[in-house]
PDB file of C-alpha atoms in Angstrom:
ATOM      1  CA  MET A   1     102.671  49.369 104.810  1.00 56.00           C
ATOM      2  CA  PHE A   2     104.848  46.244 105.156  1.00 52.00           C
ATOM      3  CA  LEU A   3     108.128  46.834 106.992  1.00 56.00           C
ATOM      4  CA  LEU A   4     111.123  44.521 106.715  1.00 57.00           C
ATOM      5  CA  LYS A   5     113.607  43.615 109.423  1.00 55.00           C
ATOM      6  CA  LEU A   6     116.576  41.754 107.956  1.00 54.00           C
ATOM      7  CA  GLN A   7     119.484  40.080 109.773  1.00 53.00           C
ATOM      8  CA  VAL A   8     121.498  38.316 107.087  1.00 47.00           C
ATOM      9  CA  GLY A   9     124.611  36.400 108.102  1.00 45.00           C
ATOM     10  CA  LYS A  10     124.704  37.942 111.572  1.00 45.00           C
ATOM     11  CA  ASP A  11     123.931  34.754 113.506  1.00 43.00           C
ATOM     12  CA  SER A  12     125.561  31.726 111.863  1.00 39.00           C
ATOM     13  CA  SER A  13     125.123  29.688 115.046  1.00 36.00           C
ATOM     14  CA  LEU A  14     121.369  29.336 114.530  1.00 37.00           C
ATOM     15  CA  PRO A  15     120.145  25.825 113.676  1.00 41.00           C
ATOM     16  CA  LYS A  16     119.919  24.987 110.018  1.00 41.00           C
ATOM     17  CA  ASP A  17     116.219  24.209 110.205  1.00 42.00           C
ATOM     18  CA  ARG A  18     115.552  27.785 111.407  1.00 39.00           C
ATOM     19  CA  LEU A  19     117.686  29.409 108.718  1.00 41.00           C
ATOM     20  CA  GLY A  20     116.622  27.448 105.661  1.00 45.00           C
ATOM     21  CA  GLN A  21     118.520  24.949 103.545  1.00 45.00           C
ATOM     22  CA  ASN A  22     120.851  27.429 101.879  1.00 47.00           C
ATOM     23  CA  SER A  23     121.313  29.698 104.871  1.00 46.00           C
ATOM     24  CA  GLU A  24     124.858  28.441 105.356  1.00 45.00           C
ATOM     25  CA  ARG A  25     125.725  30.039 102.040  1.00 46.00           C
ATOM     26  CA  THR A  26     124.060  33.260 103.111  1.00 47.00           C
ATOM     27  CA  GLN A  27     127.191  34.549 104.755  1.00 52.00           C
ATOM     28  CA  ARG A  28     128.219  38.077 105.547  1.00 62.00           C
ATOM     29  CA  LYS A  29     129.777  38.571 102.097  1.00 69.00           C
ATOM     30  CA  ASP A  30     126.355  38.099 100.478  1.00 75.00           C
ATOM     31  CA  ALA A  31     124.486  40.220 103.001  1.00 79.00           C
ATOM     32  CA  LYS A  32     124.567  43.412 100.934  1.00 81.00           C
ATOM     33  CA  ALA A  33     123.206  41.753  97.783  1.00 82.00           C
ATOM     34  CA  VAL A  34     120.453  40.024  99.762  1.00 82.00           C
ATOM     35  CA  GLU A  35     119.541  43.237 101.566  1.00 82.00           C
ATOM     36  CA  GLU A  36     119.281  45.184  98.298  1.00 82.00           C
ATOM     37  CA  SER A  37     117.014  42.532  96.770  1.00 84.00           C
ATOM     38  CA  VAL A  38     114.786  42.497  99.842  1.00 82.00           C
ATOM     39  CA  GLU A  39     114.501  46.303  99.919  1.00 84.00           C
ATOM     40  CA  ALA A  40     113.557  46.302  96.231  1.00 84.00           C
ATOM     41  CA  LEU A  41     110.438  44.217  96.877  1.00 83.00           C
ATOM     42  CA  SER A  42     107.126  45.947  96.213  1.00 85.00           C
ATOM     43  CA  GLN A  43     104.382  46.171  98.824  1.00 81.00           C
ATOM     44  CA  GLU A  44     102.439  43.413  97.040  1.00 83.00           C
ATOM     45  CA  GLN A  45     105.484  41.124  97.008  1.00 84.00           C
ATOM     46  CA  ARG A  46     106.158  41.800 100.673  1.00 81.00           C
ATOM     47  CA  GLU A  47     102.585  40.893 101.570  1.00 82.00           C
ATOM     48  CA  SER A  48     102.845  37.651  99.574  1.00 85.00           C
ATOM     49  CA  PHE A  49     106.219  36.705 101.086  1.00 81.00           C
ATOM     50  CA  GLY A  50     104.891  37.505 104.554  1.00 82.00           C
ATOM     51  CA  GLN A  51     102.089  35.000 104.140  1.00 83.00           C
ATOM     52  CA  ILE A  52     104.517  32.343 102.850  1.00 85.00           C
ATOM     53  CA  LEU A  53     106.926  33.025 105.708  1.00 82.00           C
ATOM     54  CA  ASN A  54     104.192  32.617 108.310  1.00 84.00           C
ATOM     55  CA  ARG A  55     102.961  29.427 106.666  1.00 84.00           C
ATOM     56  CA  CYS A  56     106.221  27.699 105.692  1.00 87.00           C
ATOM     57  CA  GLY A  57     108.804  29.410 107.863  1.00 84.00           C
ATOM     58  CA  VAL A  58     111.087  30.162 104.914  1.00 86.00           C
ATOM     59  CA  ILE A  59     110.976  32.213 101.712  1.00 84.00           C
ATOM     60  CA  LYS A  60     113.049  32.206  98.533  1.00 84.00           C
ATOM     61  CA  ILE A  61     114.063  35.570  97.104  1.00 82.00           C
ATOM     62  CA  ASN A  62     115.806  36.203  93.802  1.00 84.00           C
ATOM     63  CA  VAL A  63     119.254  37.646  94.486  1.00 83.00           C
ATOM     64  CA  PRO A  64     121.442  38.413  91.443  1.00 84.00           C
ATOM     65  CA  GLY A  65     125.048  37.392  91.963  1.00 78.00           C
ATOM     66  CA  LEU A  66     124.458  34.318  94.095  1.00 78.00           C
ATOM     67  CA  PRO A  67     125.431  30.944  92.593  1.00 76.00           C
ATOM     68  CA  GLU A  68     121.843  29.661  92.557  1.00 77.00           C
ATOM     69  CA  GLY A  69     120.399  33.127  91.934  1.00 81.00           C
ATOM     70  CA  LYS A  70     118.177  32.745  95.002  1.00 84.00           C
ATOM     71  CA  ALA A  71     118.492  33.074  98.746  1.00 82.00           C
ATOM     72  CA  GLU A  72     116.443  31.167 101.303  1.00 82.00           C
ATOM     73  CA  LEU A  73     115.598  33.228 104.345  1.00 82.00           C
ATOM     74  CA  GLY A  74     113.993  31.856 107.482  1.00 82.00           C
ATOM     75  CA  LYS A  75     112.166  33.643 110.262  1.00 80.00           C
ATOM     76  CA  ALA A  76     115.415  34.036 112.165  1.00 79.00           C
ATOM     77  CA  LEU A  77     116.820  36.187 109.367  1.00 79.00           C
ATOM     78  CA  ILE A  78     113.830  38.172 108.169  1.00 81.00           C
ATOM     79  CA  GLN A  79     110.606  39.484 109.599  1.00 79.00           C
ATOM     80  CA  ILE A  80     107.781  40.898 107.513  1.00 79.00           C
ATOM     81  CA  VAL A  81     105.209  42.803 109.534  1.00 79.00           C
ATOM     82  CA  ARG A  82     102.411  45.134 108.565  1.00 78.00           C
ATOM     83  CA  ARG A  83     102.260  48.440 110.379  1.00 78.00           C
ATOM     84  CA  THR A  84     100.155  51.544 109.983  1.00 80.00           C
ATOM     85  CA  ARG A  85     102.104  54.789 110.076  1.00 79.00           C
ATOM     86  CA  VAL A  86     100.322  58.057 110.714  1.00 82.00           C
ATOM     87  CA  GLU A  87     101.736  60.998 108.785  1.00 81.00           C
ATOM     88  CA  ASN A  88     100.661  64.499 109.703  1.00 84.00           C
ATOM     89  CA  THR A  89     100.451  66.840 106.738  1.00 85.00           C
ATOM     90  CA  ARG A  90     100.087  70.573 106.608  1.00 86.00           C
ATOM     91  CA  GLU A  91      98.376  72.056 103.578  1.00 85.00           C
ATOM     92  CA  TYR A  92      99.016  75.611 102.478  1.00 81.00           C
ATOM     93  CA  THR A  93      98.514  77.745  99.409  1.00 83.00           C
ATOM     94  CA  PRO A  94     101.822  79.002  97.975  1.00 80.00           C
ATOM     95  CA  ASN A  95     102.088  82.761  97.668  1.00 81.00           C
ATOM     96  CA  VAL A  96     104.646  84.785  95.785  1.00 80.00           C
ATOM     97  CA  ILE A  97     105.532  88.241  97.055  1.00 75.00           C
ATOM     98  CA  GLU A  98     107.533  90.377  94.664  1.00 72.00           C
ATOM     99  CA  PRO A  99     108.826  93.319  96.664  1.00 71.00           C
ATOM    100  CA  SER A 100     110.955  94.782  93.873  1.00 71.00           C
ATOM    101  CA  PHE A 101     109.620  98.102  92.630  1.00 73.00           C
ATOM    102  CA  GLY A 102     112.218  99.851  90.506  1.00 79.00           C
ATOM    103  CA  ILE A 103     112.179 103.344  89.043  1.00 84.00           C
ATOM    104  CA  GLY A 104     111.095 101.954  85.662  1.00 85.00           C
ATOM    105  CA  ARG A 105     107.747 100.754  87.025  1.00 82.00           C
ATOM    106  CA  ILE A 106     107.146 104.003  88.881  1.00 82.00           C
ATOM    107  CA  PHE A 107     107.858 105.991  85.734  1.00 83.00           C
ATOM    108  CA  TYR A 108     105.559 103.765  83.658  1.00 86.00           C
ATOM    109  CA  CYS A 109     102.712 104.268  86.162  1.00 85.00           C
ATOM    110  CA  LEU A 110     103.265 108.013  85.967  1.00 83.00           C
ATOM    111  CA  LEU A 111     103.011 108.023  82.177  1.00 87.00           C
ATOM    112  CA  GLU A 112      99.976 105.716  82.251  1.00 89.00           C
ATOM    113  CA  HIS A 113      98.022 108.107  84.477  1.00 91.00           C
ATOM    114  CA  VAL A 114      98.859 111.381  82.729  1.00 93.00           C
ATOM    115  CA  TYR A 115      98.478 110.420  79.068  1.00 94.00           C
ATOM    116  CA  TRP A 116      95.127 111.206  77.430  1.00 94.00           C
ATOM    117  CA  HIS A 117      93.547 112.383  74.147  1.00 93.00           C
ATOM    118  CA  ARG A 118      91.778 115.581  73.244  1.00 93.00           C
ATOM    119  CA  PRO A 119      87.979 115.091  73.344  1.00 91.00           C
ATOM    120  CA  GLY A 120      86.735 114.373  69.841  1.00 88.00           C
ATOM    121  CA  ASP A 121      90.245 113.977  68.392  1.00 87.00           C
ATOM    122  CA  GLU A 122      91.988 110.682  69.180  1.00 86.00           C
ATOM    123  CA  ALA A 123      94.978 111.721  67.069  1.00 88.00           C
ATOM    124  CA  ARG A 124      95.945 114.484  69.514  1.00 92.00           C
ATOM    125  CA  GLY A 125      97.546 112.900  72.534  1.00 93.00           C
ATOM    126  CA  VAL A 126      98.495 114.887  75.617  1.00 95.00           C
ATOM    127  CA  LEU A 127     101.086 113.956  78.223  1.00 95.00           C
ATOM    128  CA  SER A 128     100.061 115.992  81.268  1.00 95.00           C
ATOM    129  CA  ILE A 129     103.313 115.834  83.194  1.00 92.00           C
ATOM    130  CA  PRO A 130     103.359 118.381  86.048  1.00 92.00           C
ATOM    131  CA  PRO A 131     105.568 121.382  85.214  1.00 95.00           C
ATOM    132  CA  LEU A 132     107.851 120.595  88.141  1.00 92.00           C
ATOM    133  CA  VAL A 133     108.971 117.262  86.622  1.00 88.00           C
ATOM    134  CA  ALA A 134     108.529 117.971  82.900  1.00 92.00           C
ATOM    135  CA  PRO A 135     111.896 117.653  81.095  1.00 93.00           C
ATOM    136  CA  SER A 136     111.204 120.715  78.964  1.00 96.00           C
ATOM    137  CA  LYS A 137     109.130 123.469  80.568  1.00 97.00           C
ATOM    138  CA  VAL A 138     108.569 125.885  77.692  1.00 97.00           C
ATOM    139  CA  LEU A 139     108.230 125.703  73.912  1.00 97.00           C
ATOM    140  CA  ILE A 140     109.136 128.847  71.964  1.00 97.00           C
ATOM    141  CA  VAL A 141     107.169 129.152  68.726  1.00 96.00           C
ATOM    142  CA  PRO A 142     108.049 131.972  66.286  1.00 95.00           C
ATOM    143  CA  LEU A 143     105.455 132.599  63.574  1.00 92.00           C
ATOM    144  CA  SER A 144     108.003 133.629  60.954  1.00 90.00           C
ATOM    145  CA  HIS A 145     111.596 133.034  59.896  1.00 86.00           C
ATOM    146  CA  SER A 146     112.347 136.707  59.301  1.00 86.00           C
ATOM    147  CA  PRO A 147     115.476 138.216  60.931  1.00 84.00           C
ATOM    148  CA  GLY A 148     113.375 140.201  63.405  1.00 86.00           C
ATOM    149  CA  PHE A 149     111.872 137.019  64.817  1.00 93.00           C
ATOM    150  CA  ALA A 150     115.261 135.329  65.107  1.00 92.00           C
ATOM    151  CA  SER A 151     116.608 138.101  67.348  1.00 92.00           C
ATOM    152  CA  HIS A 152     113.542 137.931  69.616  1.00 93.00           C
ATOM    153  CA  VAL A 153     113.853 134.154  69.876  1.00 94.00           C
ATOM    154  CA  LYS A 154     117.523 134.419  70.784  1.00 94.00           C
ATOM    155  CA  LYS A 155     116.863 137.081  73.415  1.00 95.00           C
ATOM    156  CA  LEU A 156     113.952 135.159  74.964  1.00 96.00           C
ATOM    157  CA  SER A 157     115.914 131.899  74.972  1.00 96.00           C
ATOM    158  CA  SER A 158     118.805 133.609  76.756  1.00 96.00           C
ATOM    159  CA  ARG A 159     116.523 134.968  79.484  1.00 96.00           C
ATOM    160  CA  LEU A 160     114.891 131.581  80.051  1.00 97.00           C
ATOM    161  CA  ARG A 161     118.310 129.965  80.313  1.00 96.00           C
ATOM    162  CA  THR A 162     119.351 132.582  82.884  1.00 96.00           C
ATOM    163  CA  LEU A 163     116.225 131.796  84.930  1.00 96.00           C
ATOM    164  CA  GLY A 164     117.054 128.083  84.817  1.00 95.00           C
ATOM    165  CA  ILE A 165     113.965 127.217  82.740  1.00 96.00           C
ATOM    166  CA  SER A 166     114.559 124.357  80.304  1.00 96.00           C
ATOM    167  CA  HIS A 167     113.038 125.070  76.905  1.00 96.00           C
ATOM    168  CA  THR A 168     113.050 124.185  73.220  1.00 96.00           C
ATOM    169  CA  VAL A 169     112.512 126.189  70.043  1.00 96.00           C
ATOM    170  CA  ASP A 170     110.305 124.912  67.218  1.00 95.00           C
ATOM    171  CA  ASP A 171     110.883 127.114  64.169  1.00 91.00           C
ATOM    172  CA  SER A 172     109.754 124.515  61.635  1.00 91.00           C
ATOM    173  CA  SER A 173     107.445 125.344  58.741  1.00 88.00           C
ATOM    174  CA  ALA A 174     104.510 123.410  60.254  1.00 91.00           C
ATOM    175  CA  SER A 175     101.437 125.297  61.399  1.00 91.00           C
ATOM    176  CA  ILE A 176     101.383 126.615  64.944  1.00 91.00           C
ATOM    177  CA  GLY A 177      98.647 124.118  65.813  1.00 91.00           C
ATOM    178  CA  LYS A 178     100.742 121.143  64.684  1.00 93.00           C
ATOM    179  CA  ARG A 179     103.786 122.432  66.523  1.00 94.00           C
ATOM    180  CA  TYR A 180     101.819 122.790  69.731  1.00 94.00           C
ATOM    181  CA  ALA A 181     100.138 119.396  69.250  1.00 94.00           C
ATOM    182  CA  ARG A 182     103.363 117.414  68.939  1.00 94.00           C
ATOM    183  CA  ASN A 183     104.848 119.154  71.978  1.00 95.00           C
ATOM    184  CA  ASP A 184     101.664 118.514  73.965  1.00 95.00           C
ATOM    185  CA  GLU A 185     102.302 114.830  73.376  1.00 95.00           C
ATOM    186  CA  LEU A 186     105.883 115.277  74.576  1.00 94.00           C
ATOM    187  CA  GLY A 187     104.607 116.769  77.832  1.00 94.00           C
ATOM    188  CA  THR A 188     105.814 120.378  77.433  1.00 97.00           C
ATOM    189  CA  PRO A 189     103.496 122.298  79.798  1.00 97.00           C
ATOM    190  CA  PHE A 190     103.787 125.833  78.359  1.00 97.00           C
ATOM    191  CA  GLY A 191     104.237 127.460  74.984  1.00 97.00           C
ATOM    192  CA  ILE A 192     105.367 131.000  74.180  1.00 97.00           C
ATOM    193  CA  THR A 193     104.363 132.417  70.814  1.00 96.00           C
ATOM    194  CA  ILE A 194     106.281 135.246  69.175  1.00 95.00           C
ATOM    195  CA  ASP A 195     104.059 136.873  66.553  1.00 93.00           C
ATOM    196  CA  PHE A 196     104.173 140.068  64.513  1.00 93.00           C
ATOM    197  CA  ASP A 197     102.728 142.124  67.367  1.00 92.00           C
ATOM    198  CA  SER A 198     105.648 140.992  69.520  1.00 93.00           C
ATOM    199  CA  LEU A 199     107.999 142.924  67.232  1.00 92.00           C
ATOM    200  CA  LYS A 200     105.949 146.080  67.769  1.00 92.00           C
ATOM    201  CA  ASP A 201     105.034 146.160  71.469  1.00 93.00           C
ATOM    202  CA  ASP A 202     107.369 143.520  72.969  1.00 91.00           C
ATOM    203  CA  THR A 203     104.450 141.392  74.186  1.00 95.00           C
ATOM    204  CA  ILE A 204     104.191 137.623  73.863  1.00 96.00           C
ATOM    205  CA  THR A 205     101.527 134.983  74.450  1.00 96.00           C
ATOM    206  CA  LEU A 206     101.758 132.149  76.963  1.00 97.00           C
ATOM    207  CA  ARG A 207      99.763 128.980  76.292  1.00 96.00           C
ATOM    208  CA  GLU A 208      98.934 126.271  78.835  1.00 97.00           C
ATOM    209  CA  ARG A 209      99.088 122.698  77.534  1.00 96.00           C
ATOM    210  CA  ASP A 210      96.027 121.047  79.133  1.00 96.00           C
ATOM    211  CA  THR A 211      93.438 123.828  78.719  1.00 95.00           C
ATOM    212  CA  MET A 212      95.023 125.386  75.583  1.00 94.00           C
ATOM    213  CA  LYS A 213      94.104 128.798  76.999  1.00 95.00           C
ATOM    214  CA  GLN A 214      96.469 131.713  76.438  1.00 96.00           C
ATOM    215  CA  ILE A 215      97.339 134.996  78.083  1.00 96.00           C
ATOM    216  CA  ARG A 216      99.132 137.938  76.507  1.00 96.00           C
ATOM    217  CA  ALA A 217     101.415 140.252  78.419  1.00 96.00           C
ATOM    218  CA  SER A 218     104.852 141.796  78.417  1.00 96.00           C
ATOM    219  CA  VAL A 219     107.915 139.596  78.302  1.00 96.00           C
ATOM    220  CA  ASP A 220     108.700 140.359  81.957  1.00 96.00           C
ATOM    221  CA  ASP A 221     105.179 139.474  83.133  1.00 96.00           C
ATOM    222  CA  VAL A 222     105.080 136.265  81.097  1.00 96.00           C
ATOM    223  CA  LEU A 223     108.495 135.114  82.298  1.00 97.00           C
ATOM    224  CA  GLY A 224     107.500 135.888  85.887  1.00 96.00           C
ATOM    225  CA  ALA A 225     104.379 133.769  85.438  1.00 97.00           C
ATOM    226  CA  VAL A 226     106.432 130.921  83.956  1.00 97.00           C
ATOM    227  CA  VAL A 227     108.796 130.904  86.941  1.00 96.00           C
ATOM    228  CA  SER A 228     105.850 130.825  89.377  1.00 96.00           C
ATOM    229  CA  LEU A 229     104.126 128.046  87.452  1.00 96.00           C
ATOM    230  CA  VAL A 230     107.245 125.903  87.173  1.00 95.00           C
ATOM    231  CA  ASN A 231     108.227 126.106  90.852  1.00 94.00           C
ATOM    232  CA  GLY A 232     104.627 125.471  91.939  1.00 92.00           C
ATOM    233  CA  SER A 233     104.020 128.757  93.744  1.00 94.00           C
ATOM    234  CA  GLU A 234     101.176 129.620  91.377  1.00 95.00           C
ATOM    235  CA  LEU A 235      98.529 127.723  89.403  1.00 95.00           C
ATOM    236  CA  TRP A 236      97.338 128.441  85.877  1.00 96.00           C
ATOM    237  CA  THR A 237      93.974 129.575  87.234  1.00 95.00           C
ATOM    238  CA  ASP A 238      95.807 132.160  89.335  1.00 95.00           C
ATOM    239  CA  VAL A 239      97.650 133.464  86.276  1.00 96.00           C
ATOM    240  CA  LEU A 240      94.377 133.802  84.349  1.00 95.00           C
ATOM    241  CA  LYS A 241      93.000 135.982  87.131  1.00 94.00           C
ATOM    242  CA  ARG A 242      95.806 138.539  87.067  1.00 93.00           C
ATOM    243  CA  LEU A 243      96.841 138.522  83.389  1.00 94.00           C
ATOM    244  CA  PRO A 244      94.460 139.091  80.448  1.00 92.00           C
ATOM    245  CA  GLU A 245      93.356 136.039  78.469  1.00 93.00           C
ATOM    246  CA  PHE A 246      94.267 136.138  74.788  1.00 91.00           C
ATOM    247  CA  LEU A 247      91.736 134.908  72.213  1.00 85.00           C
ATOM    248  CA  GLY A 248      93.160 136.268  68.977  1.00 71.00           C
ATOM    249  CA  GLN A 249      95.582 133.501  67.934  1.00 61.00           C
ATOM    250  CA  SER A 250      94.079 130.326  66.463  1.00 57.00           C
ATOM    251  CA  GLU A 251      96.047 127.092  66.607  1.00 58.00           C
ATOM    252  CA  ASP A 252      94.786 126.150  63.154  1.00 53.00           C
ATOM    253  CA  GLU A 253      96.868 128.825  61.477  1.00 46.00           C
TER     254      GLU A 253
END
């Protein structure tokens, strides 16, 4: 690298033969223009001017704004030397750390890990949200729209509301299997079916979402099981051990 040391117009007492023929005109008022022109020289130009300066003792540099358009600089005004500068560099690989982890990402991960399809039926999706965090805990499914069913649904819904169990009622005309299937995909963990036997003996069936197994018992026993399952004090396998499994109701009806 060629470094420049410039002293323009700072020593007007130097002999004319040391400054160059036009050095008298290179006064302090022209120093800035001369300095800018010198600094604008490329490394190749500096090397060339350095050789001329050593050989002839004076160089001519184009300086816009001067009357002749050039400035003659002698060794007393400019020095061009070549120096090697050592620069220490430190190489590193940039890394980006993104510490933000909002509730949206956590919720997406939860859904990603609990969503699956029934074996052999890709159309039946299941969202296996734990009962403790499921928005709706129980689905009430009446098999008929007759007045007797409506009163049972109303009574059961009132008791669930008193127990603090969130629930929904699906009394549409779709089959019981379709009603259960669409609520399985919504993540509802349990389903209570009110059928014609419920009007006779006040028993109901309780269905578990993931296994699709059902138990049949009195309303009090079923509601007690629902409370235990929702608050986590009991598992579905525990309920199957103490309450009879029900095999009579097909979801294809």
